[in-house]
mmCIF file with all atom_site columns, C-alpha atoms in Angstrom:
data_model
loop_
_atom_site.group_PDB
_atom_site.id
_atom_site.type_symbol
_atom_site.label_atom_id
_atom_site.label_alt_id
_atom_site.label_comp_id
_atom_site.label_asym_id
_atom_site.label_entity_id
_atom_site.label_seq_id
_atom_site.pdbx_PDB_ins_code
_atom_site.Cartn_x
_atom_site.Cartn_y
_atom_site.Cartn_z
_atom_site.occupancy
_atom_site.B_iso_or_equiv
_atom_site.pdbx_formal_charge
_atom_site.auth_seq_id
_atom_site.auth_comp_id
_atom_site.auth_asym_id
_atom_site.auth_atom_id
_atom_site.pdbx_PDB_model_num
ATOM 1   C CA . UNK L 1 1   ? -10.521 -12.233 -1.533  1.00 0.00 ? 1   UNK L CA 1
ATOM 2   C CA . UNK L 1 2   ? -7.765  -12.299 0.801   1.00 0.00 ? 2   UNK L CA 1
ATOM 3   C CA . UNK L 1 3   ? -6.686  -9.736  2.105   1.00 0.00 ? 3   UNK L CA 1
ATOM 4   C CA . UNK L 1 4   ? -2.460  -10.612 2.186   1.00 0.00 ? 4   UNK L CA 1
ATOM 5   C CA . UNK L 1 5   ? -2.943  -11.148 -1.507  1.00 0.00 ? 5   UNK L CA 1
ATOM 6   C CA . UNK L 1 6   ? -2.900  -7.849  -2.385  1.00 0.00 ? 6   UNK L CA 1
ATOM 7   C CA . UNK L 1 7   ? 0.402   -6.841  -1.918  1.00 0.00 ? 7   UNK L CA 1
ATOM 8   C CA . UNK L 1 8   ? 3.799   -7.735  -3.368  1.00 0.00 ? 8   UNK L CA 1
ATOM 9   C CA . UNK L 1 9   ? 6.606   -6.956  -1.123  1.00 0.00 ? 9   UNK L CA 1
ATOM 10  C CA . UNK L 1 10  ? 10.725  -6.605  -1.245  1.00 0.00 ? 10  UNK L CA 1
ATOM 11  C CA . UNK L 1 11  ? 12.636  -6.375  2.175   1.00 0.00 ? 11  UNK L CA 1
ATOM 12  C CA . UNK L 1 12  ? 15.902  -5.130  2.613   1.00 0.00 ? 12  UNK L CA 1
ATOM 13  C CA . UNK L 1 13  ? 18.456  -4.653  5.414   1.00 0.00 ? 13  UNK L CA 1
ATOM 14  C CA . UNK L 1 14  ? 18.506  -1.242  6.569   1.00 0.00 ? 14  UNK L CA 1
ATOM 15  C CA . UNK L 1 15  ? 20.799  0.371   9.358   1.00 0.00 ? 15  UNK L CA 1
ATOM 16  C CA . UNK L 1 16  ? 18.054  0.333   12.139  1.00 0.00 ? 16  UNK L CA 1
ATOM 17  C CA . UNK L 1 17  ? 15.849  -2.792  10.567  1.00 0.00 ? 17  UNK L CA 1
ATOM 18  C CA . UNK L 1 18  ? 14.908  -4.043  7.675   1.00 0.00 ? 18  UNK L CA 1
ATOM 19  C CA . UNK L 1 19  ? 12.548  -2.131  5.334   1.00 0.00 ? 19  UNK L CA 1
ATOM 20  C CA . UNK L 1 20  ? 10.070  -3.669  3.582   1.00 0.00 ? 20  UNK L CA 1
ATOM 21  C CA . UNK L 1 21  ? 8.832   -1.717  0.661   1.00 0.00 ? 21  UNK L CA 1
ATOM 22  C CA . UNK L 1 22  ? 5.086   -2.400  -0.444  1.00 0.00 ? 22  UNK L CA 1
ATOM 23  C CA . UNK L 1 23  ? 2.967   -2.034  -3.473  1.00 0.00 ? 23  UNK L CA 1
ATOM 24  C CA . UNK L 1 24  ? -0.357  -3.340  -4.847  1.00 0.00 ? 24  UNK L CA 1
ATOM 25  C CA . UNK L 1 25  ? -0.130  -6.781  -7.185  1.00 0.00 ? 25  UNK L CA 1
ATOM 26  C CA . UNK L 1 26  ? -0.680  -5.575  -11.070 1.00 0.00 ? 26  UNK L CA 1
ATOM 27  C CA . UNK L 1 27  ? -3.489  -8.432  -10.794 1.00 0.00 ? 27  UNK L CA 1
ATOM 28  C CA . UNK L 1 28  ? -5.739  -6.567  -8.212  1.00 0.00 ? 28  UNK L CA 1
ATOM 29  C CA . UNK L 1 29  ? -5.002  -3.081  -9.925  1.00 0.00 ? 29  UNK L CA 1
ATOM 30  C CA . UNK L 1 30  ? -6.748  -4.749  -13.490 1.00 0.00 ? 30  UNK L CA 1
ATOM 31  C CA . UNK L 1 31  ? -9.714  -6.040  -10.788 1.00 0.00 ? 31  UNK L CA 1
ATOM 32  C CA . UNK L 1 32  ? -10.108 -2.880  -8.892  1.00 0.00 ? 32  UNK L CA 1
ATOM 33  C CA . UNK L 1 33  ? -9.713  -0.445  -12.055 1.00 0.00 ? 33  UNK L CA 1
ATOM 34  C CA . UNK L 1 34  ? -8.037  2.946   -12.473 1.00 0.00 ? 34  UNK L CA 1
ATOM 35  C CA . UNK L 1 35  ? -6.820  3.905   -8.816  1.00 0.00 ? 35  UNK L CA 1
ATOM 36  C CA . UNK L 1 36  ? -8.614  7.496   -8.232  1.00 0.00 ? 36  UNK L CA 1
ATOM 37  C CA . UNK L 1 37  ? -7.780  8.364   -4.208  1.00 0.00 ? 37  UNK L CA 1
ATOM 38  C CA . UNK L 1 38  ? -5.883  6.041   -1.413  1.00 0.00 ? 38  UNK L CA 1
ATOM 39  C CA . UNK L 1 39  ? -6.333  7.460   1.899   1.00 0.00 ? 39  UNK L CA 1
ATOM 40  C CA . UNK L 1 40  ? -3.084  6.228   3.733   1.00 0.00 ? 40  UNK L CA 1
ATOM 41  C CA . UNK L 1 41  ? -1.433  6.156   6.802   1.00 0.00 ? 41  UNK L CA 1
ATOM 42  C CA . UNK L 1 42  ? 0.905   8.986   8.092   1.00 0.00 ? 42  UNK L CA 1
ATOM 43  C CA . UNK L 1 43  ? 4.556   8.681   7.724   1.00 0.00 ? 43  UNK L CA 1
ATOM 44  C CA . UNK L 1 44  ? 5.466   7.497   11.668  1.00 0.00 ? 44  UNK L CA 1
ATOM 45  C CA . UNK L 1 45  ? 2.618   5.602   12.248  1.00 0.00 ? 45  UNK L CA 1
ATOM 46  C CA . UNK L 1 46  ? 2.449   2.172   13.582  1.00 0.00 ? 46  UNK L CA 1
ATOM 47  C CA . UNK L 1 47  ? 0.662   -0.514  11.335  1.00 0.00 ? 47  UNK L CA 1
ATOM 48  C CA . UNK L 1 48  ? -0.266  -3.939  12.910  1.00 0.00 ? 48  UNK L CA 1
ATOM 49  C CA . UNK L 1 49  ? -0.471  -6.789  10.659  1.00 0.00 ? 49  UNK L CA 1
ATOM 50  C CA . UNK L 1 50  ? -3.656  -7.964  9.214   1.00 0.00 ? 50  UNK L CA 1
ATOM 51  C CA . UNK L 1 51  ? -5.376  -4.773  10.572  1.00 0.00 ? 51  UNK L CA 1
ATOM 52  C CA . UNK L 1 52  ? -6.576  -2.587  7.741   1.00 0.00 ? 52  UNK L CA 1
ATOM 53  C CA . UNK L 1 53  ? -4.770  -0.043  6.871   1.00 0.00 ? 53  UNK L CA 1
ATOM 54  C CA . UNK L 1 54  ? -5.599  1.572   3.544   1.00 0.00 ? 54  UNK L CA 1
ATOM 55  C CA . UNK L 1 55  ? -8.839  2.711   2.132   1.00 0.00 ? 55  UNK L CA 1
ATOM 56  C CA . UNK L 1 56  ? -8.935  2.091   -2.050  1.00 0.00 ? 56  UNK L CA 1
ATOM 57  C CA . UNK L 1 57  ? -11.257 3.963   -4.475  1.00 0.00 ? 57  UNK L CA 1
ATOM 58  C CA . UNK L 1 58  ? -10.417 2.844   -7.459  1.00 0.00 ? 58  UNK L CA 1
ATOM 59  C CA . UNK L 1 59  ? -13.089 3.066   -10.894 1.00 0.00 ? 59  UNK L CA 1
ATOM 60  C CA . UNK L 1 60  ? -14.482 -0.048  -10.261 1.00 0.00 ? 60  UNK L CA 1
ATOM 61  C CA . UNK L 1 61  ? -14.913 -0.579  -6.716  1.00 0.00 ? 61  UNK L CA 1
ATOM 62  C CA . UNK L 1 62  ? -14.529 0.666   -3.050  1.00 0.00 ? 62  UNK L CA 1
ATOM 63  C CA . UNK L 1 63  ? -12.746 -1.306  -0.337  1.00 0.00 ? 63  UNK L CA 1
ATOM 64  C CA . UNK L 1 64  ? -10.335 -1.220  2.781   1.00 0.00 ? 64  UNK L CA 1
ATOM 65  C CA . UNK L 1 65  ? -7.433  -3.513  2.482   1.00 0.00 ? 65  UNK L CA 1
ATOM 66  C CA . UNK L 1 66  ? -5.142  -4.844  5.513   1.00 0.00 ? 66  UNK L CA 1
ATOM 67  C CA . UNK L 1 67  ? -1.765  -4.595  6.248   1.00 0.00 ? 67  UNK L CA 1
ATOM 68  C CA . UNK L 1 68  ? 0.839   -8.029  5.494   1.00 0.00 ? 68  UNK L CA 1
ATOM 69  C CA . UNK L 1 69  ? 3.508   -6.943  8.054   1.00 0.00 ? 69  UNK L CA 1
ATOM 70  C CA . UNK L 1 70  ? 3.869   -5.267  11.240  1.00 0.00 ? 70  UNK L CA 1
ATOM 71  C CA . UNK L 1 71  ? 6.304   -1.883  11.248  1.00 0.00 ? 71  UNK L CA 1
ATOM 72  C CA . UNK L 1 72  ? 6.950   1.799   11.560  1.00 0.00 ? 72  UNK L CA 1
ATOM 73  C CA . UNK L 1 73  ? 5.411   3.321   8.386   1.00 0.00 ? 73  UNK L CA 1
ATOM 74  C CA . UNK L 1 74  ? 8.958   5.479   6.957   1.00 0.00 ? 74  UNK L CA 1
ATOM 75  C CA . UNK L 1 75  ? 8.175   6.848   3.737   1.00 0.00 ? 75  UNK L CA 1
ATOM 76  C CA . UNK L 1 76  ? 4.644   7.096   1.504   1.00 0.00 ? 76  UNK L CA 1
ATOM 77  C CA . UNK L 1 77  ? 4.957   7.427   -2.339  1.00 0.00 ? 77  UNK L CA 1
ATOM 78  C CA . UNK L 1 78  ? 3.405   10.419  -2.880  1.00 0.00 ? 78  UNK L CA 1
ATOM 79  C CA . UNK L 1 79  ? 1.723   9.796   -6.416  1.00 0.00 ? 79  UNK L CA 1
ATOM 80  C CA . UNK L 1 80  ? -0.447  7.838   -4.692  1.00 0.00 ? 80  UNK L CA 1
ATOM 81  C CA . UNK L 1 81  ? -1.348  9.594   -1.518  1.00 0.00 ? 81  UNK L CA 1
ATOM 82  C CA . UNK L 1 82  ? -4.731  10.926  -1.421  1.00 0.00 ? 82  UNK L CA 1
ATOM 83  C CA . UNK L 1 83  ? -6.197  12.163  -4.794  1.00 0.00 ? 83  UNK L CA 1
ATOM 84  C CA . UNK L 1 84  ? -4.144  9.493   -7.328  1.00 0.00 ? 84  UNK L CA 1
ATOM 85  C CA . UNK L 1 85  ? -1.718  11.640  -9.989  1.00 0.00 ? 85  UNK L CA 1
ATOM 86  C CA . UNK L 1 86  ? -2.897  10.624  -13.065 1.00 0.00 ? 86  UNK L CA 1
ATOM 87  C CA . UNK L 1 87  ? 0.973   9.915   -14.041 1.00 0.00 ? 87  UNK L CA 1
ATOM 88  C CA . UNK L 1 88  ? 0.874   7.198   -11.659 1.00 0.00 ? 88  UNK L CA 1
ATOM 89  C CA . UNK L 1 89  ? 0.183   3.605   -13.138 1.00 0.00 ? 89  UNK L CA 1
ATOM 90  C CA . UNK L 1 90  ? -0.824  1.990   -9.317  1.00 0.00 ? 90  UNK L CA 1
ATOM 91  C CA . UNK L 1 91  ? 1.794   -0.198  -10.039 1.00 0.00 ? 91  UNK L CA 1
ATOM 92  C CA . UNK L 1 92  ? 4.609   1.982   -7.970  1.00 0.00 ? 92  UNK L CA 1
ATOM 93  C CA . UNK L 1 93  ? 5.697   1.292   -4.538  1.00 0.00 ? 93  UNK L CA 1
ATOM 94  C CA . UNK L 1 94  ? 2.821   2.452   -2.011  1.00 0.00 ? 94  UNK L CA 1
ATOM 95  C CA . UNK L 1 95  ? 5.070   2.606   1.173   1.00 0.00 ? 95  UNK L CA 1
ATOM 96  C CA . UNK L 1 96  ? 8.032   1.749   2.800   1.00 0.00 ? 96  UNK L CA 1
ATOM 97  C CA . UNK L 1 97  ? 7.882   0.020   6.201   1.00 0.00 ? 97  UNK L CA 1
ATOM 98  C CA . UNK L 1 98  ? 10.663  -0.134  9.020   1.00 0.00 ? 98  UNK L CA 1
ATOM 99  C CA . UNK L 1 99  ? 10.238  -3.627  10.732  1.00 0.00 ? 99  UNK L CA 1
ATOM 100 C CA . UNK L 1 100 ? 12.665  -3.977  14.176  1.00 0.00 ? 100 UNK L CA 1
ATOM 101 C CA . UNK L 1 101 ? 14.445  -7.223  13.843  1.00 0.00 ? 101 UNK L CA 1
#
């Protein structure tokens, strides 16, 4: 599996950069299974590209996943910050990146 393909992304100009906001593909939700607890990154922190970034429990399997783009992490969704609210279909946005242009 690679890694970048688990992501779909949307970037739009923002005042101090653009902002890319990121979610998991609906296609690797229906692999993984019913998300149960994402351990994220802080809002403020740094993310490198291609380093991982995310740790996924989901119901059918464990695994890290890396980040597709370099930025400033600006905003976490927080349905799906730590334990997963059962309201949450994995499908939402899982963060918002700033990325200097």
């Amino acid at each position: 599996m690679n890694q970048h393909d688990d992501w779909w992304i949307v970037k739009e100009p923002g005042a101090r950069g653009t902002v890319a906001t990121i979610g998991f593909r609906t296609d690797r939700l229906k692999e993984w299974g019913r998300l149960l607890f994402l351990d994220l990154p802080n809002k403020g922190a740094y993310l490198a590209a291609a380093d991982f970034f995310v740790s996924i429990e989901a119901r059918q399997m464990i695994t890290f996943s890396a980040a597709p783009l370099s930025g400033q992490v600006i905003a976490i969704n927080p349905l799906l910050n730590g334990w997963v609210d059962t309201a949450a279909s994995g499908s939402e946005w899982l963060l918002k990146l700033l990325i200097k242009d």
